[in-house]
Amino acid sequence: MTQQNIDFDSNAPIAGTEYDDMALLVLPGYEAMHQMVLACLQANLSDEANLLVVGAGTGKELIGFGKGSSKWQVLGVDPSENMLNVAKNKIQQYGLSERVKLFQGYTNDLPDTQVYDAATSILVMHFIPDDGSKLAFLQNIVNRMKSSGVFILADVFGEKGTDDFQEMISLVKQFWQKMGISQAKKAEILETMEKAVYPISEYRVLELLKEAGFGKVIRFYTGLWVGGWMAVTK
């Protein structure tokens, strides 16, 4: 799902065939978040809109957006062949192949002649370090969007090492216990968090969005340590 640190083909923390089921257990409010993302897009886009899904993964958003409008054109971008194979099967299953397309690679590999009315990055950017890579990731997206285009970002957020973040981890672990996740799986997820996930504070999220070229930003969703923001291109 990202170009940094985690290879979802050769060394995925969660196999592509298991990702959907695990995400439901691990991420608080996962289904509700996707419903809110769709609502944000439907409230702001025409029936003729074209959408760019960055980090399409196994196709959760692709199917939701394809079913959300009978005319939206959707392109899902992801470097993982394994993930896209799962997404491809879903697209065919739901009869969306005419309007939902896939591209294996990264956003900066796309031609810059195609611009989009909206774009999404759902649970992707937190895998990218904040060493200039997060900003470049966002800039590659905004460069392929129309003026006044709608961008949806959802990520784990918070500052590692702070008391607030440690308290949030405690809450998340309690949620995982309620969801029946084993101690071994909890430890595995937290190890991935420590080694390969780079959450940032909401202040930093807003700062990066502004620097990348987005204007007005609102947070429309919070599920413990997962936040969702809607921004508009200038």
PDB file of N, CA and C in Angstrom, residues 65-119:
ATOM      1  N   PHE A  65     -16.907   3.078  -3.662  1.00  0.00           N
ATOM      2  CA  PHE A  65     -17.100   4.221  -4.554  1.00  0.00           C
ATOM      3  C   PHE A  65     -17.806   3.795  -5.839  1.00  0.00           C
ATOM      4  N   GLY A  66     -17.464   2.603  -6.321  1.00  0.00           N
ATOM      5  CA  GLY A  66     -18.108   2.113  -7.537  1.00  0.00           C
ATOM      6  C   GLY A  66     -19.601   1.909  -7.338  1.00  0.00           C
ATOM      7  N   LYS A  67     -19.978   1.445  -6.158  1.00  0.00           N
ATOM      8  CA  LYS A  67     -21.393   1.252  -5.844  1.00  0.00           C
ATOM      9  C   LYS A  67     -22.059   2.546  -5.387  1.00  0.00           C
ATOM     10  N   GLY A  68     -21.233   3.514  -4.945  1.00  0.00           N
ATOM     11  CA  GLY A  68     -21.773   4.756  -4.413  1.00  0.00           C
ATOM     12  C   GLY A  68     -22.375   5.659  -5.463  1.00  0.00           C
ATOM     13  N   SER A  69     -21.950   5.488  -6.702  1.00  0.00           N
ATOM     14  CA  SER A  69     -22.515   6.238  -7.823  1.00  0.00           C
ATOM     15  C   SER A  69     -22.494   5.346  -9.047  1.00  0.00           C
ATOM     16  N   SER A  70     -23.507   5.464  -9.868  1.00  0.00           N
ATOM     17  CA  SER A  70     -23.577   4.616 -11.065  1.00  0.00           C
ATOM     18  C   SER A  70     -22.714   5.160 -12.202  1.00  0.00           C
ATOM     19  N   LYS A  71     -22.095   6.351 -11.983  1.00  0.00           N
ATOM     20  CA  LYS A  71     -21.328   6.966 -13.076  1.00  0.00           C
ATOM     21  C   LYS A  71     -19.894   7.328 -12.706  1.00  0.00           C
ATOM     22  N   TRP A  72     -19.548   7.335 -11.445  1.00  0.00           N
ATOM     23  CA  TRP A  72     -18.188   7.699 -11.075  1.00  0.00           C
ATOM     24  C   TRP A  72     -17.175   6.798 -11.772  1.00  0.00           C
ATOM     25  N   GLN A  73     -16.087   7.427 -12.254  1.00  0.00           N
ATOM     26  CA  GLN A  73     -14.950   6.704 -12.801  1.00  0.00           C
ATOM     27  C   GLN A  73     -13.866   6.681 -11.723  1.00  0.00           C
ATOM     28  N   VAL A  74     -13.345   5.488 -11.418  1.00  0.00           N
ATOM     29  CA  VAL A  74     -12.427   5.340 -10.288  1.00  0.00           C
ATOM     30  C   VAL A  74     -11.144   4.650 -10.751  1.00  0.00           C
ATOM     31  N   LEU A  75     -10.000   5.206 -10.351  1.00  0.00           N
ATOM     32  CA  LEU A  75      -8.713   4.568 -10.611  1.00  0.00           C
ATOM     33  C   LEU A  75      -8.055   4.261  -9.272  1.00  0.00           C
ATOM     34  N   GLY A  76      -7.722   2.998  -9.060  1.00  0.00           N
ATOM     35  CA  GLY A  76      -7.028   2.578  -7.846  1.00  0.00           C
ATOM     36  C   GLY A  76      -5.561   2.343  -8.128  1.00  0.00           C
ATOM     37  N   VAL A  77      -4.709   2.983  -7.346  1.00  0.00           N
ATOM     38  CA  VAL A  77      -3.259   2.891  -7.521  1.00  0.00           C
ATOM     39  C   VAL A  77      -2.641   2.186  -6.317  1.00  0.00           C
ATOM     40  N   ASP A  78      -1.790   1.209  -6.575  1.00  0.00           N
ATOM     41  CA  ASP A  78      -1.121   0.500  -5.488  1.00  0.00           C
ATOM     42  C   ASP A  78       0.084  -0.253  -6.064  1.00  0.00           C
ATOM     43  N   PRO A  79       1.212  -0.289  -5.342  1.00  0.00           N
ATOM     44  CA  PRO A  79       2.377  -1.026  -5.846  1.00  0.00           C
ATOM     45  C   PRO A  79       2.290  -2.534  -5.637  1.00  0.00           C
ATOM     46  N   SER A  80       1.360  -3.001  -4.811  1.00  0.00           N
ATOM     47  CA  SER A  80       1.309  -4.420  -4.449  1.00  0.00           C
ATOM     48  C   SER A  80       0.499  -5.234  -5.449  1.00  0.00           C
ATOM     49  N   GLU A  81       1.161  -6.147  -6.116  1.00  0.00           N
ATOM     50  CA  GLU A  81       0.478  -7.040  -7.059  1.00  0.00           C
ATOM     51  C   GLU A  81      -0.517  -7.946  -6.326  1.00  0.00           C
ATOM     52  N   ASN A  82      -0.108  -8.444  -5.159  1.00  0.00           N
ATOM     53  CA  ASN A  82      -0.988  -9.332  -4.403  1.00  0.00           C
ATOM     54  C   ASN A  82      -2.271  -8.630  -3.985  1.00  0.00           C
ATOM     55  N   MET A  83      -2.137  -7.416  -3.473  1.00  0.00           N
ATOM     56  CA  MET A  83      -3.308  -6.648  -3.062  1.00  0.00           C
ATOM     57  C   MET A  83      -4.223  -6.382  -4.252  1.00  0.00           C
ATOM     58  N   LEU A  84      -3.636  -5.962  -5.357  1.00  0.00           N
ATOM     59  CA  LEU A  84      -4.449  -5.616  -6.526  1.00  0.00           C
ATOM     60  C   LEU A  84      -5.139  -6.840  -7.126  1.00  0.00           C
ATOM     61  N   ASN A  85      -4.543  -8.006  -6.975  1.00  0.00           N
ATOM     62  CA  ASN A  85      -5.214  -9.218  -7.449  1.00  0.00           C
ATOM     63  C   ASN A  85      -6.503  -9.470  -6.667  1.00  0.00           C
ATOM     64  N   VAL A  86      -6.454  -9.208  -5.350  1.00  0.00           N
ATOM     65  CA  VAL A  86      -7.665  -9.334  -4.534  1.00  0.00           C
ATOM     66  C   VAL A  86      -8.687  -8.295  -4.983  1.00  0.00           C
ATOM     67  N   ALA A  87      -8.210  -7.057  -5.199  1.00  0.00           N
ATOM     68  CA  ALA A  87      -9.102  -5.977  -5.634  1.00  0.00           C
ATOM     69  C   ALA A  87      -9.732  -6.295  -6.993  1.00  0.00           C
ATOM     70  N   LYS A  88      -8.944  -6.828  -7.897  1.00  0.00           N
ATOM     71  CA  LYS A  88      -9.439  -7.156  -9.247  1.00  0.00           C
ATOM     72  C   LYS A  88     -10.587  -8.160  -9.178  1.00  0.00           C
ATOM     73  N   ASN A  89     -10.424  -9.169  -8.339  1.00  0.00           N
ATOM     74  CA  ASN A  89     -11.485 -10.176  -8.197  1.00  0.00           C
ATOM     75  C   ASN A  89     -12.775  -9.554  -7.666  1.00  0.00           C
ATOM     76  N   LYS A  90     -12.644  -8.628  -6.719  1.00  0.00           N
ATOM     77  CA  LYS A  90     -13.820  -7.952  -6.172  1.00  0.00           C
ATOM     78  C   LYS A  90     -14.510  -7.098  -7.242  1.00  0.00           C
ATOM     79  N   ILE A  91     -13.708  -6.382  -8.009  1.00  0.00           N
ATOM     80  CA  ILE A  91     -14.256  -5.512  -9.056  1.00  0.00           C
ATOM     81  C   ILE A  91     -15.063  -6.333 -10.053  1.00  0.00           C
ATOM     82  N   GLN A  92     -14.520  -7.477 -10.439  1.00  0.00           N
ATOM     83  CA  GLN A  92     -15.226  -8.353 -11.375  1.00  0.00           C
ATOM     84  C   GLN A  92     -16.476  -8.937 -10.731  1.00  0.00           C
ATOM     85  N   GLN A  93     -16.375  -9.308  -9.474  1.00  0.00           N
ATOM     86  CA  GLN A  93     -17.514  -9.891  -8.754  1.00  0.00           C
ATOM     87  C   GLN A  93     -18.696  -8.927  -8.713  1.00  0.00           C
ATOM     88  N   TYR A  94     -18.407  -7.646  -8.536  1.00  0.00           N
ATOM     89  CA  TYR A  94     -19.475  -6.643  -8.430  1.00  0.00           C
ATOM     90  C   TYR A  94     -19.829  -6.006  -9.776  1.00  0.00           C
ATOM     91  N   GLY A  95     -19.220  -6.495 -10.854  1.00  0.00           N
ATOM     92  CA  GLY A  95     -19.545  -5.998 -12.185  1.00  0.00           C
ATOM     93  C   GLY A  95     -19.169  -4.541 -12.402  1.00  0.00           C
ATOM     94  N   LEU A  96     -18.022  -4.131 -11.865  1.00  0.00           N
ATOM     95  CA  LEU A  96     -17.610  -2.728 -11.931  1.00  0.00           C
ATOM     96  C   LEU A  96     -16.425  -2.480 -12.857  1.00  0.00           C
ATOM     97  N   SER A  97     -16.060  -3.460 -13.646  1.00  0.00           N
ATOM     98  CA  SER A  97     -14.834  -3.367 -14.448  1.00  0.00           C
ATOM     99  C   SER A  97     -14.842  -2.227 -15.459  1.00  0.00           C
ATOM    100  N   GLU A  98     -16.004  -1.789 -15.880  1.00  0.00           N
ATOM    101  CA  GLU A  98     -16.081  -0.695 -16.868  1.00  0.00           C
ATOM    102  C   GLU A  98     -15.729   0.655 -16.252  1.00  0.00           C
ATOM    103  N   ARG A  99     -15.976   0.807 -14.951  1.00  0.00           N
ATOM    104  CA  ARG A  99     -15.776   2.119 -14.328  1.00  0.00           C
ATOM    105  C   ARG A  99     -14.656   2.150 -13.287  1.00  0.00           C
ATOM    106  N   VAL A 100     -14.228   1.000 -12.824  1.00  0.00           N
ATOM    107  CA  VAL A 100     -13.190   0.946 -11.803  1.00  0.00           C
ATOM    108  C   VAL A 100     -11.954   0.262 -12.389  1.00  0.00           C
ATOM    109  N   LYS A 101     -10.862   1.010 -12.479  1.00  0.00           N
ATOM    110  CA  LYS A 101      -9.634   0.514 -13.091  1.00  0.00           C
ATOM    111  C   LYS A 101      -8.517   0.454 -12.053  1.00  0.00           C
ATOM    112  N   LEU A 102      -7.474  -0.316 -12.370  1.00  0.00           N
ATOM    113  CA  LEU A 102      -6.346  -0.494 -11.463  1.00  0.00           C
ATOM    114  C   LEU A 102      -5.041  -0.101 -12.151  1.00  0.00           C
ATOM    115  N   PHE A 103      -4.119   0.404 -11.347  1.00  0.00           N
ATOM    116  CA  PHE A 103      -2.782   0.768 -11.839  1.00  0.00           C
ATOM    117  C   PHE A 103      -1.776   0.311 -10.802  1.00  0.00           C
ATOM    118  N   GLN A 104      -0.855  -0.579 -11.198  1.00  0.00           N
ATOM    119  CA  GLN A 104       0.175  -1.031 -10.265  1.00  0.00           C
ATOM    120  C   GLN A 104       1.349  -0.071 -10.309  1.00  0.00           C
ATOM    121  N   GLY A 105       1.621   0.566  -9.189  1.00  0.00           N
ATOM    122  CA  GLY A 105       2.698   1.542  -9.115  1.00  0.00           C
ATOM    123  C   GLY A 105       2.366   2.601  -8.085  1.00  0.00           C
ATOM    124  N   TYR A 106       2.965   3.772  -8.260  1.00  0.00           N
ATOM    125  CA  TYR A 106       2.784   4.872  -7.326  1.00  0.00           C
ATOM    126  C   TYR A 106       2.141   6.063  -8.031  1.00  0.00           C
ATOM    127  N   THR A 107       1.663   7.005  -7.236  1.00  0.00           N
ATOM    128  CA  THR A 107       0.988   8.167  -7.807  1.00  0.00           C
ATOM    129  C   THR A 107       1.886   8.920  -8.773  1.00  0.00           C
ATOM    130  N   ASN A 108       3.175   9.050  -8.420  1.00  0.00           N
ATOM    131  CA  ASN A 108       4.079   9.795  -9.295  1.00  0.00           C
ATOM    132  C   ASN A 108       4.385   9.061 -10.590  1.00  0.00           C
ATOM    133  N   ASP A 109       3.954   7.806 -10.705  1.00  0.00           N
ATOM    134  CA  ASP A 109       4.105   7.074 -11.970  1.00  0.00           C
ATOM    135  C   ASP A 109       2.967   7.381 -12.942  1.00  0.00           C
ATOM    136  N   LEU A 110       1.895   7.975 -12.455  1.00  0.00           N
ATOM    137  CA  LEU A 110       0.746   8.285 -13.303  1.00  0.00           C
ATOM    138  C   LEU A 110       1.059   9.459 -14.230  1.00  0.00           C
ATOM    139  N   PRO A 111       0.479   9.484 -15.418  1.00  0.00           N
ATOM    140  CA  PRO A 111       0.655  10.662 -16.286  1.00  0.00           C
ATOM    141  C   PRO A 111       0.056  11.892 -15.623  1.00  0.00           C
ATOM    142  N   ASP A 112       0.745  13.020 -15.739  1.00  0.00           N
ATOM    143  CA  ASP A 112       0.238  14.234 -15.097  1.00  0.00           C
ATOM    144  C   ASP A 112      -0.789  14.964 -15.961  1.00  0.00           C
ATOM    145  N   THR A 113      -1.165  14.345 -17.071  1.00  0.00           N
ATOM    146  CA  THR A 113      -2.184  14.954 -17.938  1.00  0.00           C
ATOM    147  C   THR A 113      -3.595  14.649 -17.449  1.00  0.00           C
ATOM    148  N   GLN A 114      -3.754  13.593 -16.669  1.00  0.00           N
ATOM    149  CA  GLN A 114      -5.067  13.228 -16.133  1.00  0.00           C
ATOM    150  C   GLN A 114      -5.257  13.867 -14.772  1.00  0.00           C
ATOM    151  N   VAL A 115      -6.318  14.656 -14.609  1.00  0.00           N
ATOM    152  CA  VAL A 115      -6.578  15.273 -13.308  1.00  0.00           C
ATOM    153  C   VAL A 115      -7.910  14.754 -12.765  1.00  0.00           C
ATOM    154  N   TYR A 116      -8.040  14.765 -11.445  1.00  0.00           N
ATOM    155  CA  TYR A 116      -9.158  14.109 -10.786  1.00  0.00           C
ATOM    156  C   TYR A 116      -9.977  15.096  -9.949  1.00  0.00           C
ATOM    157  N   ASP A 117     -11.265  14.833  -9.887  1.00  0.00           N
ATOM    158  CA  ASP A 117     -12.173  15.651  -9.079  1.00  0.00           C
ATOM    159  C   ASP A 117     -11.984  15.383  -7.592  1.00  0.00           C
ATOM    160  N   ALA A 118     -11.528  14.185  -7.256  1.00  0.00           N
ATOM    161  CA  ALA A 118     -11.338  13.816  -5.856  1.00  0.00           C
ATOM    162  C   ALA A 118     -10.268  12.741  -5.759  1.00  0.00           C
ATOM    163  N   ALA A 119      -9.679  12.650  -4.574  1.00  0.00           N
ATOM    164  CA  ALA A 119      -8.686  11.607  -4.307  1.00  0.00           C
ATOM    165  C   ALA A 119      -8.809  11.177  -2.855  1.00  0.00           C
TER     166      ALA A 119
END
